[in-house]
Coordinates of C-alpha atoms and ligand atoms in Angstrom, one line a residue:
Chain A
M1 CA -34.5 7.3 -5.6
T2 CA -31.5 5.1 -6.3
V3 CA -28.1 6.2 -7.4
P4 CA -26.3 3.8 -9.7
L5 CA -23.2 2.3 -8.2
R6 CA -20.3 4.1 -9.9
L7 CA -16.9 3.3 -8.5
S8 CA -13.8 5.2 -9.4
V9 CA -15.1 7.3 -12.2
R10 CA -12.9 10.3 -11.5
H11 CA -10.1 10.8 -9.1
T12 CA -8.6 13.9 -7.7
S13 CA -6.7 12.0 -5.1
S14 CA -3.0 12.1 -4.6
A15 CA -2.2 8.9 -6.5
D16 CA -4.1 7.2 -9.3
E17 CA -5.7 3.8 -9.1
A18 CA -2.9 1.8 -10.4
G19 CA -0.7 3.5 -7.9
L20 CA -2.1 1.5 -4.9
P21 CA -0.3 -1.8 -4.9
F22 CA -2.2 -4.6 -3.2
Q23 CA -2.2 -8.4 -3.2
I24 CA -4.6 -11.3 -3.3
A25 CA -3.7 -14.6 -1.6
L26 CA -5.3 -18.0 -1.3
A27 CA -4.4 -21.5 -0.3
V28 CA -5.8 -24.1 -2.6
P29 CA -6.2 -27.9 -1.8
S30 CA -4.4 -30.0 -4.5
D31 CA -7.6 -30.9 -6.4
L32 CA -7.3 -30.5 -10.2
G33 CA -11.1 -29.8 -10.2
L34 CA -10.3 -26.5 -8.5
V35 CA -7.9 -25.1 -11.1
E36 CA -10.7 -23.5 -13.1
Q37 CA -12.2 -21.8 -10.1
V38 CA -8.9 -20.4 -8.9
V39 CA -8.2 -19.2 -12.5
D40 CA -11.6 -17.6 -12.7
L41 CA -11.2 -15.9 -9.3
V42 CA -7.8 -14.4 -10.2
A43 CA -9.0 -13.4 -13.6
R44 CA -12.1 -11.7 -12.2
H45 CA -10.0 -9.7 -9.8
S46 CA -7.4 -8.9 -12.4
L47 CA -10.1 -7.4 -14.6
A48 CA -11.4 -5.5 -11.5
A49 CA -7.9 -4.2 -11.1
G50 CA -7.8 -2.9 -14.6
L51 CA -5.7 -5.4 -16.5
P52 CA -6.4 -5.5 -20.2
P53 CA -9.0 -8.2 -21.0
R54 CA -6.9 -10.0 -23.5
R55 CA -4.0 -10.3 -21.1
V56 CA -6.3 -11.8 -18.6
R57 CA -8.4 -14.0 -20.9
F58 CA -5.4 -15.6 -22.6
H59 CA -2.0 -15.0 -21.1
L60 CA -3.0 -15.0 -17.4
R61 CA -5.6 -17.8 -17.5
T62 CA -3.4 -20.1 -19.5
A63 CA -0.2 -19.6 -17.6
L64 CA -1.9 -19.7 -14.2
A65 CA -3.8 -22.9 -15.1
E66 CA -0.5 -24.5 -16.1
A67 CA 1.4 -23.4 -12.9
L68 CA -1.5 -24.6 -10.7
A69 CA -1.8 -28.0 -12.4
N70 CA 2.0 -28.6 -12.1
A71 CA 2.1 -27.5 -8.4
M72 CA -0.8 -29.9 -7.6
R73 CA 0.3 -32.9 -9.7
Y74 CA 4.1 -32.9 -9.5
G75 CA 4.7 -30.8 -6.4
N76 CA 1.9 -31.9 -4.1
R77 CA 1.2 -35.3 -5.8
L78 CA -2.5 -34.6 -5.7
D79 CA -2.5 -34.9 -1.9
Q80 CA -5.5 -32.7 -1.0
A81 CA -4.1 -32.1 2.5
R82 CA -1.2 -30.3 0.8
K83 CA -2.0 -26.8 -0.4
V84 CA -0.9 -24.7 -3.3
S85 CA -0.3 -21.2 -2.2
V86 CA -1.3 -18.5 -4.7
R87 CA -0.3 -14.9 -4.2
V88 CA -1.0 -12.2 -6.8
E89 CA 0.8 -8.9 -6.4
F90 CA -0.8 -6.0 -8.3
A91 CA 2.0 -3.5 -8.7
V92 CA 2.0 -0.3 -10.6
E93 CA 3.5 -1.6 -13.9
A94 CA 2.8 -5.3 -13.7
I95 CA 1.3 -8.1 -11.8
H96 CA 3.3 -10.9 -10.2
L97 CA 1.7 -14.3 -9.9
H98 CA 3.4 -16.4 -7.2
V99 CA 2.5 -20.1 -7.1
A100 CA 4.2 -22.4 -4.5
D101 CA 3.7 -26.0 -3.6
E102 CA 4.8 -28.2 -0.7
G103 CA 6.8 -30.6 -2.9
D104 CA 10.5 -31.2 -3.5
G105 CA 10.9 -28.9 -6.5
F106 CA 12.6 -29.6 -9.8
D107 CA 15.2 -28.1 -12.1
P108 CA 13.3 -26.3 -14.8
A109 CA 16.5 -26.0 -16.9
R110 CA 16.3 -29.8 -17.5
V111 CA 12.8 -29.7 -19.1
P112 CA 13.2 -30.3 -22.8
D113 CA 11.8 -28.1 -25.6
P114 CA 8.4 -29.5 -26.6
T115 CA 8.6 -27.9 -30.1
A116 CA 11.8 -29.9 -31.1
P117 CA 10.9 -32.1 -34.1
D118 CA 10.9 -35.3 -32.2
R119 CA 8.7 -33.9 -29.5
I120 CA 5.9 -32.1 -31.3
G121 CA 3.7 -35.2 -31.3
A122 CA 4.3 -36.0 -27.6
D123 CA 1.2 -36.2 -25.4
G124 CA 2.7 -33.9 -22.7
G125 CA 5.6 -31.6 -21.8
R126 CA 4.2 -28.3 -23.0
G127 CA 3.2 -26.7 -19.7
L128 CA 6.4 -24.9 -18.7
F129 CA 7.0 -24.0 -22.4
L130 CA 3.6 -22.3 -22.5
I131 CA 4.1 -20.5 -19.3
R132 CA 7.5 -19.1 -20.6
S133 CA 5.9 -18.2 -23.9
L134 CA 2.9 -16.3 -22.4
V135 CA 4.4 -14.4 -19.5
D136 CA 6.8 -11.4 -19.5
G137 CA 9.0 -12.8 -16.8
L138 CA 9.4 -16.2 -15.0
E139 CA 11.5 -16.9 -11.9
F140 CA 11.8 -20.0 -9.8
N141 CA 13.1 -20.2 -6.2
Q142 CA 16.3 -22.2 -5.6
K143 CA 14.4 -25.4 -4.7
G144 CA 12.1 -25.3 -7.7
N145 CA 8.8 -25.6 -5.8
A146 CA 7.8 -21.9 -6.2
L147 CA 7.6 -19.7 -9.2
C148 CA 6.8 -16.1 -10.0
M149 CA 5.2 -15.2 -13.3
T150 CA 5.2 -11.5 -14.2
L151 CA 2.7 -10.0 -16.6
R152 CA 3.0 -6.4 -17.6
R153 CA -0.2 -4.4 -17.4
T154 CA 0.0 -3.5 -21.1
Chain B
M1 CA -17.8 -26.2 -18.6
S2 CA -19.5 -28.8 -20.7
F3 CA -19.2 -30.7 -24.0
S4 CA -21.9 -31.0 -26.5
V5 CA -21.9 -34.0 -28.9
R6 CA -24.0 -34.4 -32.0
R7 CA -23.8 -36.6 -35.1
D8 CA -24.2 -34.7 -38.3
A9 CA -25.9 -35.9 -41.5
K10 CA -22.5 -37.0 -43.0
G11 CA -21.9 -39.2 -39.9
V12 CA -19.3 -36.8 -38.4
M13 CA -19.3 -36.7 -34.6
V14 CA -19.2 -32.9 -33.8
I15 CA -17.9 -32.2 -30.3
G16 CA -18.3 -28.7 -29.0
V17 CA -16.1 -27.5 -26.1
D18 CA -18.2 -25.0 -24.1
G19 CA -15.9 -23.3 -21.7
Q20 CA -12.4 -24.5 -20.8
L21 CA -10.5 -27.6 -22.0
I22 CA -8.1 -28.0 -19.2
V23 CA -6.6 -30.4 -16.7
G24 CA -9.9 -30.6 -14.7
N25 CA -12.1 -31.9 -17.6
R26 CA -9.9 -33.3 -20.3
H27 CA -10.8 -36.9 -19.3
E28 CA -14.4 -36.2 -20.3
L29 CA -13.4 -35.3 -23.8
K30 CA -11.2 -38.4 -24.0
S31 CA -13.9 -40.7 -22.9
Q32 CA -16.5 -39.2 -25.3
V33 CA -14.2 -39.8 -28.2
T34 CA -13.0 -43.2 -27.0
E35 CA -16.6 -44.5 -26.6
A36 CA -17.6 -43.2 -30.0
L37 CA -14.6 -44.9 -31.6
E38 CA -15.7 -48.2 -29.9
R39 CA -19.1 -47.7 -31.3
G40 CA -17.6 -47.5 -34.7
E41 CA -17.5 -43.8 -35.3
R42 CA -14.6 -42.6 -37.5
K43 CA -15.1 -39.0 -38.3
F44 CA -14.5 -36.4 -35.6
L45 CA -14.8 -32.6 -35.5
V46 CA -13.9 -30.7 -32.3
D47 CA -15.5 -27.3 -32.5
F48 CA -13.8 -24.6 -30.3
T49 CA -16.2 -21.7 -31.2
K50 CA -17.4 -21.6 -27.6
T51 CA -14.2 -22.4 -25.9
G52 CA -12.5 -20.1 -23.4
Y53 CA -9.0 -21.4 -22.9
I54 CA -7.0 -24.6 -23.3
D55 CA -4.0 -25.6 -21.2
S56 CA -1.3 -28.0 -22.0
S57 CA -3.3 -30.9 -20.7
G58 CA -6.1 -30.0 -23.1
L59 CA -3.6 -29.9 -26.0
G60 CA -2.1 -33.2 -24.8
V61 CA -5.5 -34.9 -24.9
L62 CA -6.1 -33.6 -28.5
V63 CA -2.7 -35.0 -29.6
S64 CA -3.4 -38.4 -28.0
L65 CA -6.9 -38.6 -29.4
S66 CA -5.6 -37.7 -32.9
K67 CA -3.2 -40.6 -32.7
R68 CA -6.0 -43.0 -31.6
I69 CA -8.3 -41.8 -34.3
R70 CA -5.6 -42.2 -36.9
E71 CA -4.7 -45.7 -35.7
S72 CA -8.4 -46.6 -36.1
G73 CA -8.4 -45.4 -39.6
G74 CA -10.4 -42.3 -38.7
E75 CA -10.1 -38.6 -39.2
L76 CA -10.0 -35.6 -36.8
R77 CA -10.5 -32.0 -37.7
L78 CA -10.5 -28.9 -35.5
A79 CA -12.5 -25.7 -36.1
G80 CA -13.5 -22.4 -34.6
L81 CA -10.2 -21.4 -33.0
N82 CA -10.2 -17.8 -31.9
D83 CA -7.0 -15.7 -32.2
D84 CA -5.8 -16.7 -28.7
L85 CA -6.2 -20.4 -29.4
K86 CA -4.6 -20.1 -32.8
T87 CA -1.6 -18.5 -31.1
L88 CA -1.5 -21.4 -28.7
F89 CA -1.4 -23.9 -31.5
E90 CA 1.3 -21.9 -33.3
L91 CA 3.5 -21.5 -30.2
T92 CA 3.5 -25.2 -29.7
K93 CA 3.7 -26.0 -33.4
L94 CA 0.6 -28.1 -33.1
D95 CA -0.8 -26.2 -36.0
T96 CA 1.4 -28.5 -38.2
L97 CA -0.1 -31.6 -36.7
F98 CA -3.8 -30.9 -36.9
A99 CA -6.2 -30.3 -39.8
V100 CA -7.6 -26.9 -38.7
S101 CA -10.5 -25.1 -40.4
D102 CA -11.8 -21.7 -39.7
T103 CA -15.4 -22.7 -39.2
A104 CA -17.3 -26.0 -38.4
E105 CA -19.1 -25.7 -41.7
E106 CA -15.8 -25.6 -43.6
A107 CA -14.4 -28.5 -41.6
L108 CA -17.6 -30.6 -42.2
A109 CA -17.3 -29.9 -45.9
A110 CA -13.7 -31.2 -45.9
F111 CA -14.6 -34.7 -44.5
Chain C
M1 CA -26.8 -47.2 -34.8
T2 CA -28.6 -45.5 -31.9
V3 CA -26.6 -42.4 -30.9
P4 CA -28.2 -39.7 -28.8
L5 CA -28.5 -36.7 -31.0
R6 CA -27.2 -34.3 -28.4
L7 CA -25.5 -35.1 -25.1
S8 CA -24.2 -32.6 -22.7
V9 CA -21.8 -33.3 -19.8
R10 CA -21.8 -30.7 -17.1
H11 CA -18.7 -30.4 -15.1
T12 CA -19.3 -29.9 -11.4
S13 CA -16.3 -28.8 -9.4
S14 CA -15.7 -30.0 -5.9
A15 CA -16.5 -26.7 -4.2
D16 CA -18.6 -23.8 -5.5
E17 CA -17.3 -20.3 -6.2
A18 CA -18.0 -18.8 -2.7
G19 CA -16.3 -21.9 -1.3
L20 CA -12.8 -20.7 -2.2
P21 CA -11.7 -18.3 0.6
F22 CA -9.1 -15.7 -0.3
Q23 CA -7.8 -12.5 1.0
I24 CA -6.8 -9.1 -0.3
A25 CA -4.1 -7.1 1.5
L26 CA -2.6 -3.6 1.1
A27 CA -0.6 -1.2 3.1
V28 CA -1.7 2.4 2.8
P29 CA 0.2 5.6 3.6
S30 CA -1.6 7.7 6.2
D31 CA -3.0 10.2 3.7
L32 CA -6.7 11.0 4.0
G33 CA -6.8 11.7 0.2
L34 CA -6.2 7.9 -0.3
V35 CA -9.3 6.8 1.7
E36 CA -11.6 7.0 -1.3
Q37 CA -9.2 5.0 -3.5
V38 CA -8.8 2.3 -1.0
V39 CA -12.6 2.1 -0.5
D40 CA -13.1 1.9 -4.2
L41 CA -10.5 -0.8 -4.6
V42 CA -12.0 -3.0 -1.9
A43 CA -15.5 -2.3 -3.1
R44 CA -14.7 -3.3 -6.6
H45 CA -13.1 -6.5 -5.5
S46 CA -16.0 -7.3 -3.2
L47 CA -18.4 -6.9 -6.1
A48 CA -16.1 -9.2 -8.2
A49 CA -16.3 -11.6 -5.3
G50 CA -20.0 -11.7 -5.5
L51 CA -21.1 -9.5 -2.5
P52 CA -24.5 -8.0 -2.9
P53 CA -24.2 -4.5 -4.4
R54 CA -26.1 -2.8 -1.6
R55 CA -23.9 -4.3 1.1
V56 CA -20.9 -3.0 -0.8
R57 CA -22.3 0.4 -1.9
F58 CA -23.5 1.4 1.5
H59 CA -22.4 -0.8 4.5
L60 CA -18.9 -1.7 3.3
R61 CA -17.9 1.7 1.8
T62 CA -19.1 3.7 4.7
A63 CA -17.7 1.5 7.5
L64 CA -14.4 1.1 5.7
A65 CA -14.0 4.8 5.1
E66 CA -14.6 5.4 8.8
A67 CA -12.1 2.8 10.0
L68 CA -9.4 4.1 7.5
A69 CA -9.9 7.7 8.5
N70 CA -9.6 6.9 12.2
A71 CA -6.6 4.7 11.7
M72 CA -4.8 7.5 9.7
R73 CA -5.8 10.4 11.9
Y74 CA -5.9 9.1 15.5
G75 CA -3.7 6.0 15.1
N76 CA -1.0 7.2 12.7
R77 CA -1.4 10.9 13.3
L78 CA -1.3 11.5 9.6
D79 CA 2.3 10.6 9.5
Q80 CA 2.6 9.3 5.9
A81 CA 5.6 7.1 6.8
R82 CA 3.2 5.1 9.0
K83 CA 1.0 2.7 7.2
V84 CA -2.5 1.5 7.7
S85 CA -2.7 -2.2 7.0
V86 CA -5.9 -3.4 5.3
R87 CA -6.7 -7.0 5.0
V88 CA -10.0 -8.3 3.6
E89 CA -10.8 -12.0 4.1
F90 CA -13.4 -13.3 1.8
A91 CA -14.8 -16.3 3.6
V92 CA -17.8 -18.5 2.6
E93 CA -20.4 -16.8 4.7
A94 CA -19.0 -13.4 5.3
I95 CA -16.2 -11.0 4.7
H96 CA -13.9 -9.7 7.4
L97 CA -12.3 -6.3 7.0
H98 CA -9.2 -5.9 9.2
V99 CA -7.8 -2.4 9.6
A100 CA -4.7 -1.9 11.7
D101 CA -2.7 1.2 12.4
E102 CA 0.7 1.8 14.0
G103 CA -0.6 3.9 16.9
D104 CA -1.2 3.5 20.6
G105 CA -4.8 2.3 20.3
F106 CA -7.7 3.5 22.4
D107 CA -10.6 2.1 24.5
P108 CA -13.7 2.0 22.2
A109 CA -15.9 1.4 25.3
R110 CA -15.2 5.0 26.4
V111 CA -16.4 6.6 23.2
P112 CA -19.8 8.2 24.0
D113 CA -23.1 7.7 22.1
P114 CA -23.4 10.4 19.5
T115 CA -27.2 10.1 19.4
A116 CA -27.6 11.1 23.0
P117 CA -29.7 14.4 23.1
D118 CA -26.8 16.6 24.1
R119 CA -24.6 15.2 21.3
I120 CA -26.8 15.1 18.3
G121 CA -25.6 18.5 17.2
A122 CA -21.9 17.8 17.8
D123 CA -19.5 18.3 14.8
G124 CA -17.8 14.9 15.3
G125 CA -17.9 11.6 17.2
R126 CA -20.1 9.6 14.8
G127 CA -17.5 7.4 13.2
L128 CA -17.4 4.4 15.5
F129 CA -21.1 4.6 16.0
L130 CA -21.6 4.3 12.3
I131 CA -19.3 1.4 12.0
R132 CA -21.1 -0.4 14.7
S133 CA -24.5 0.4 13.1
L134 CA -23.5 -0.8 9.7
V135 CA -21.5 -4.0 10.2
D136 CA -22.6 -7.4 11.5
G137 CA -19.7 -7.8 13.8
L138 CA -17.0 -5.6 15.2
E139 CA -13.9 -6.6 17.2
F140 CA -10.9 -4.7 18.5
N141 CA -7.5 -6.1 19.5
Q142 CA -6.5 -5.7 23.1
K143 CA -4.4 -2.6 22.4
G144 CA -7.2 -0.9 20.3
N145 CA -5.1 -0.2 17.2
A146 CA -6.6 -2.9 15.1
L147 CA -10.2 -3.8 14.4
C148 CA -12.1 -6.4 12.4
M149 CA -15.4 -5.6 10.8
T150 CA -17.6 -8.6 9.7
L151 CA -20.1 -8.2 6.9
R152 CA -22.3 -11.2 6.1
R153 CA -22.6 -11.9 2.5
T154 CA -26.4 -11.6 2.5
Chain D
M1 CA -15.3 13.6 -6.8
S2 CA -16.3 17.1 -7.4
F3 CA -18.8 19.8 -6.3
S4 CA -21.0 21.8 -8.6
V5 CA -22.2 25.2 -7.5
R6 CA -24.9 27.3 -9.1
R7 CA -27.1 30.2 -8.0
D8 CA -30.8 29.7 -8.8
A9 CA -33.3 32.4 -9.8
K10 CA -34.5 32.8 -6.2
G11 CA -30.9 33.4 -5.0
V12 CA -30.3 30.0 -3.6
M13 CA -26.8 28.6 -3.8
V14 CA -27.3 25.0 -5.0
I15 CA -24.4 22.8 -4.3
G16 CA -24.3 19.4 -5.9
V17 CA -22.1 16.7 -4.4
D18 CA -20.9 14.5 -7.2
G19 CA -19.3 11.4 -5.8
Q20 CA -18.4 11.0 -2.2
L21 CA -18.6 13.5 0.7
I22 CA -15.9 12.1 3.0
V23 CA -12.9 12.9 5.0
G24 CA -10.8 13.5 1.9
N25 CA -12.9 16.3 0.4
R26 CA -15.1 17.7 3.1
H27 CA -12.9 20.8 3.3
E28 CA -13.8 21.7 -0.3
L29 CA -17.5 21.8 0.7
K30 CA -16.7 23.8 3.8
S31 CA -14.8 26.5 1.9
Q32 CA -17.4 26.7 -0.9
V33 CA -20.1 27.6 1.7
T34 CA -17.9 29.8 3.8
E35 CA -16.8 31.9 0.9
A36 CA -20.4 32.2 -0.3
L37 CA -21.5 33.3 3.2
E38 CA -18.7 35.9 3.2
R39 CA -20.0 37.2 -0.2
G40 CA -23.4 37.6 1.5
E41 CA -25.2 34.5 0.3
R42 CA -27.8 33.3 2.8
K43 CA -29.8 30.5 1.2
F44 CA -28.1 27.1 0.7
L45 CA -29.3 23.8 -0.8
V46 CA -27.0 20.8 -0.8
D47 CA -28.2 18.3 -3.5
F48 CA -27.2 14.7 -2.9
T49 CA -28.8 13.3 -6.0
K50 CA -25.4 12.3 -7.5
T51 CA -23.8 11.4 -4.2
G52 CA -22.3 8.0 -3.6
Y53 CA -21.6 7.8 0.1
I54 CA -21.0 10.1 3.1
D55 CA -18.9 9.3 6.1
S56 CA -19.0 10.8 9.6
S57 CA -16.6 13.6 8.5
G58 CA -19.0 14.5 5.8
L59 CA -21.9 14.5 8.3
G60 CA -19.8 16.6 10.6
V61 CA -19.1 19.2 8.0
L62 CA -22.9 19.5 7.3
V63 CA -23.6 19.9 11.0
S64 CA -21.0 22.6 11.4
L65 CA -22.1 24.4 8.2
S66 CA -25.7 24.4 9.3
K67 CA -24.7 26.1 12.5
R68 CA -22.6 28.8 10.7
I69 CA -25.4 29.4 8.2
R70 CA -28.0 29.7 11.0
E71 CA -25.7 32.1 13.0
S72 CA -25.4 34.2 9.9
G73 CA -29.2 34.3 9.7
G74 CA -29.2 32.0 6.7
E75 CA -31.0 28.8 5.8
L76 CA -29.8 25.4 4.8
R77 CA -31.8 22.6 3.1
L78 CA -30.8 19.2 1.9
A79 CA -32.3 17.2 -0.9
G80 CA -31.9 14.1 -3.1
L81 CA -31.0 11.6 -0.4
N82 CA -31.2 8.0 -1.6
D83 CA -32.3 5.2 0.7
D84 CA -28.8 4.6 1.9
L85 CA -28.2 8.2 2.8
K86 CA -31.6 8.5 4.4
T87 CA -30.7 5.5 6.6
L88 CA -27.4 7.3 7.5
F89 CA -29.3 10.4 8.6
E90 CA -31.8 8.3 10.6
L91 CA -29.2 6.2 12.3
T92 CA -27.3 9.3 13.5
K93 CA -30.7 11.1 14.3
L94 CA -29.4 14.0 12.0
D95 CA -32.7 13.7 10.2
T96 CA -34.2 15.7 13.2
L97 CA -31.6 18.5 12.7
F98 CA -31.9 19.2 9.0
A99 CA -34.6 20.4 6.7
V100 CA -34.7 17.5 4.2
S101 CA -36.7 17.5 1.0
D102 CA -37.1 14.6 -1.4
T103 CA -36.0 16.6 -4.5
A104 CA -34.1 19.7 -5.2
E105 CA -37.3 21.3 -6.8
E106 CA -39.2 20.7 -3.6
A107 CA -36.4 22.1 -1.5
L108 CA -36.2 25.2 -3.7
A109 CA -39.9 25.8 -3.4
A110 CA -39.6 25.7 0.3
F111 CA -37.1 28.6 0.6
Ligands
ADP1 N1 5.9 -27.8 -9.3 C1 6.6 -28.8 -9.8 N2 7.2 -29.7 -8.9 C2 8.0 -30.7 -9.4 N3 8.2 -31.0 -10.7 C3 7.6 -30.2 -11.6 C4 6.8 -29.0 -11.2 N4 6.4 -28.4 -12.3 C5 6.9 -29.1 -13.4 N5 7.6 -30.2 -13.0 C6 8.4 -31.1 -13.8 O1 8.6 -30.6 -15.1 C7 8.1 -31.4 -16.1 C8 7.5 -30.7 -17.2 O2 6.3 -30.0 -16.9 P1 5.4 -29.4 -18.0 O3 6.3 -28.6 -19.0 O4 4.4 -28.6 -17.3 O5 4.8 -30.6 -18.8 P2 3.9 -31.8 -18.3 O6 3.2 -31.3 -17.1 O7 3.1 -32.1 -19.5 O8 4.9 -32.9 -18.0 C9 7.0 -32.3 -15.4 O9 6.8 -33.5 -16.0 C10 7.6 -32.4 -14.0 O10 8.5 -33.5 -13.9
ADP2 N1 -7.5 4.0 15.4 C1 -7.7 4.8 16.5 N2 -6.6 5.0 17.3 C2 -6.7 5.8 18.4 N3 -7.9 6.4 18.7 C3 -9.0 6.2 18.0 C4 -8.9 5.4 16.8 N4 -10.2 5.4 16.3 C5 -10.9 6.1 17.1 N5 -10.2 6.7 18.1 C6 -10.7 7.6 19.2 O1 -12.1 7.4 19.2 C7 -12.8 8.7 19.1 C8 -14.1 8.6 18.4 O2 -13.9 8.3 17.1 P1 -15.1 8.4 16.1 O3 -16.3 7.8 16.7 O4 -14.7 7.9 14.8 O5 -15.4 9.9 15.9 P2 -14.5 11.2 15.5 O6 -13.5 10.6 14.5 O7 -15.4 12.1 14.9 O8 -13.9 11.7 16.7 C9 -11.8 9.6 18.4 O9 -11.9 10.9 18.7 C10 -10.4 9.0 18.9 O10 -10.1 9.6 20.1

């Protein structure tokens, strides 16, 4: 006789599921071929942590892919020996995606708006703009080699 | 992820993006289209019906391919964008730059 | 013009899914009512990470519940201000479950075998034995207030 | 998790463990059985058909209840153990201590 695996159907415990903050961490070699895998991994665990599928499928995946690519390319200059550190904090109300590289950082305030009329047709320059558009909060460290993207759970 | 390429009866190269179009695989799309251009193809349809997500590198490759195709006297159409991808094109105002159809059939009819 | 009718390009990343090690960490107040939630959380993410369901459903859940209960009861004496730190390393071949408390530790070698004839009917004393029986590797730190349980992926 | 309690036609208290029987809820099972003993009940069946996992505290509570029930001249049977739970009882040699039936029906017939 086998009992189907049913996890967390009902709780009578002292705090509910979302009330247990935890974090996921990984260190990723600077290989652009790994971006998709890291995004998949974080997306899968975000779904397991109860984030709404659309937030994960669109906002989280796109913003995280951008942040990883920038950290690998501009921060770590695709040097595979340099790692991108990814830490995802699952808090009660939101998740915080921390992405840090081993580079010199930059000043995000100096990145121009890619939707300005003379830039719409440019080949690049949309990464940071997309991150800003898709997340609910974005913070950089002083140096500019680490960012934290906040996505509300709802 | 993978790309599927077929040539339809009207001579349109139909490229399906299965999975993601992101920094890790955008070069494959670029070389598919570039080689087809060199072979003399001029009509291109990129079908996103089976696409998961697109990052800014993926958008960048679409912009640069649209320029190349236009310079060669060709035509590029996009189709099959889901709501997320439509939002992406609207946010970046790229919806004003591309000829976008709802379905691949509509796009093919428009060539 | 000879054009292949259909051509597919498969992308192969430089490492496969299980090849991306990561870890999950959380700090849990010493409340026995939280054991089930923590076990559920770790189980859910272990399934998301591709561990075989039976390993998760039985071995992982039982062993982790034991280790958490011991850390809360004997290590932290159910003082809710003291935390049990849980860290799960998802490596390529195995997962490592680290459970540490803020207590004084103990000497696991001195815990008697609960299956000895005079002990089978005892009310307690089976926790450590079960952990040992269910995991593929068990290590304690010197002090005895932190353990690491290894479960192979297969 | 929760427990279901019913009294069958033969006067057996049938207690179903839905979910886990672990350190966090073992007292609930203990008080269910203790109160029933005080009310005069003497036949108990714990049904694990809907049980996820049991930890050593859960096993401990079963051992201590079996003693109390025996001391009161009563009878305890277990049923519905899946393969995992059977392994658990075998590992701890508790399978030698309890009257275990495959199904609740078989257990009820044995009272
Ligand atoms: N992690 C980083 N380290 C250093 N510079 C960065 C980093 N992220 C972004 N940048 C800088 O910001 C610029 C804009 O980035 P982005 O908006 O993502 O567009 P793109 O990547 O297409 O240039 C980059 O060209 C780069 O100079
Ligand atoms: N984290 C811990 N800190 C201190 N002592 C511990 C810890 N874990 C186990 N012990 C000791 O080991 C003994 C045996 O534990 P265990 O085998 O789990 O059975 P039980 O919990 O039923 O006593 C406990 O009674 C306790 O004295």
